[in-house]
GROMACS .gro file of C-alpha atoms in nm:
model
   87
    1UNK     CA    1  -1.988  -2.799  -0.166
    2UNK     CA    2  -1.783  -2.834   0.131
    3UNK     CA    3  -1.516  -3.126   0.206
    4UNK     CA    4  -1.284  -3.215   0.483
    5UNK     CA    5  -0.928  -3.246   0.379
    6UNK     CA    6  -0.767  -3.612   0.445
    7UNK     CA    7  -0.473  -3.465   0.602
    8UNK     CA    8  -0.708  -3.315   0.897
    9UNK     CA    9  -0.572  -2.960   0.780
   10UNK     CA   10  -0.957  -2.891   0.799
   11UNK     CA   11  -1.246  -2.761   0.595
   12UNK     CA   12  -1.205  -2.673   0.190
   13UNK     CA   13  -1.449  -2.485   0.011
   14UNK     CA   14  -1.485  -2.655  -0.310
   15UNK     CA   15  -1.530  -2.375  -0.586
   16UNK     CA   16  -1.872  -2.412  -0.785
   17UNK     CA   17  -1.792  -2.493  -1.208
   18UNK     CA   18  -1.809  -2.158  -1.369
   19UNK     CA   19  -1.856  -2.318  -1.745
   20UNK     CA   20  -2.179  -2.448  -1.614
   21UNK     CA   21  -2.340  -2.147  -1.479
   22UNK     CA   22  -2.558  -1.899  -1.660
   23UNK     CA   23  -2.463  -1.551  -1.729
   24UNK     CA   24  -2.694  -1.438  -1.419
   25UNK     CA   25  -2.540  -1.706  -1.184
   26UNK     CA   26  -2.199  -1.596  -1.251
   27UNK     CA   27  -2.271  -1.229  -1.164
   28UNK     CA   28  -2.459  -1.326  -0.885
   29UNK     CA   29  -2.173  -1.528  -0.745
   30UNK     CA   30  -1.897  -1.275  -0.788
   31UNK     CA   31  -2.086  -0.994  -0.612
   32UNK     CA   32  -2.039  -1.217  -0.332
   33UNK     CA   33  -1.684  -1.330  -0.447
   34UNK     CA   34  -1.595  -0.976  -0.565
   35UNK     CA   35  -1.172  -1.128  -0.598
   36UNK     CA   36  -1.249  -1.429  -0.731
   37UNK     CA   37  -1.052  -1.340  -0.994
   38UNK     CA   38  -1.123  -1.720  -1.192
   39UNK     CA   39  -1.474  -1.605  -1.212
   40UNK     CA   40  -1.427  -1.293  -1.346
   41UNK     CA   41  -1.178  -1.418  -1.579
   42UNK     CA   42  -1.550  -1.659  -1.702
   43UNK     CA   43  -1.732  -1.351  -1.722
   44UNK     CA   44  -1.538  -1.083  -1.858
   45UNK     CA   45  -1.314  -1.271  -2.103
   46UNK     CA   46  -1.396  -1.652  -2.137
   47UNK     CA   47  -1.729  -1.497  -2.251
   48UNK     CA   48  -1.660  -1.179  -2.370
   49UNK     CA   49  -1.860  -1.071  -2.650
   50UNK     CA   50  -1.640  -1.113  -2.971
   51UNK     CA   51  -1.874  -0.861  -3.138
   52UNK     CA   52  -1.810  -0.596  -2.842
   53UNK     CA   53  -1.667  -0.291  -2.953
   54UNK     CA   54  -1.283  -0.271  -2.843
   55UNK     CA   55  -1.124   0.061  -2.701
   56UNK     CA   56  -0.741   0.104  -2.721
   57UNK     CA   57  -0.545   0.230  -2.428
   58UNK     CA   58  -0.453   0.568  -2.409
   59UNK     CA   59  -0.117   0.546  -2.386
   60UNK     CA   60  -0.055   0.945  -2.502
   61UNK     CA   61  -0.260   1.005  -2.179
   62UNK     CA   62  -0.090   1.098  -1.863
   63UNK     CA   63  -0.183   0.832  -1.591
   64UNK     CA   64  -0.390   1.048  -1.345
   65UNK     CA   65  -0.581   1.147  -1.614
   66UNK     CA   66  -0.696   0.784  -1.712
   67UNK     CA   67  -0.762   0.715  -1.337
   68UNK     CA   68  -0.969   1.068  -1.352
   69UNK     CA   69  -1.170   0.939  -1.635
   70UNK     CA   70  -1.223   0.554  -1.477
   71UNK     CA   71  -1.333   0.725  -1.120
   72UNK     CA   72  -1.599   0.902  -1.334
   73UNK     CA   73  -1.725   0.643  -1.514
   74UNK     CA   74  -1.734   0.410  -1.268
   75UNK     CA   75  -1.900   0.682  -1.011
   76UNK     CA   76  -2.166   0.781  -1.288
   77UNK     CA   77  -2.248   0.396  -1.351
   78UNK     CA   78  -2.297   0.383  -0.994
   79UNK     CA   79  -2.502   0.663  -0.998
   80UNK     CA   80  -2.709   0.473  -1.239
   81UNK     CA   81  -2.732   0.179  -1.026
   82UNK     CA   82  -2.853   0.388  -0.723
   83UNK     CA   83  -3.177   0.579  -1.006
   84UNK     CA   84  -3.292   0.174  -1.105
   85UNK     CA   85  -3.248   0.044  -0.712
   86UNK     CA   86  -3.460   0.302  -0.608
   87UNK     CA   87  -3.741   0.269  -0.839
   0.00000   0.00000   0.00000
């Protein structure tokens, strides 16, 4: 929705209501919004599964070694994503 500003400062983008979307919505607007970081907030902790298994940090772990690990994970989910695209 889209409204012009009464102070002729111009056009505001009014931001959809993230309680009311589905799951599906939500993603799909925040891989067009990828720092919308009020949507992702919805998603990944106003409905966080409370059932979801819960990893600690690894503090012990020197920090190039946790960015090591996240740049794999993150490369082999894209990976992933890539194998299911294609088929």
């Amino acid at each position: 929705m889209v409204s012009c500003c009464p102070f002729g400062e111009g056009i505001v983008t009014m931001k959809p209501d993230f309680k009311q979307m589905t799951r599906s919505e939500l993603k799909k607007y925040i891989r067009s919004n990828p720092t919308d970081e009020e949507a992702i907030r919805e998603l990944f902790v106003n409905r966080r599964n409370p059932n979801a298994k819960k990893y600690p940090y690894p503090y012990d772990m020197p920090q190039e070694e946790v960015e090591a690990v996240f740049k794999a994970k993150l490369n082999e989910a894209g990976d992933s994503q890539e194998r299911t695209s294609i088929n």
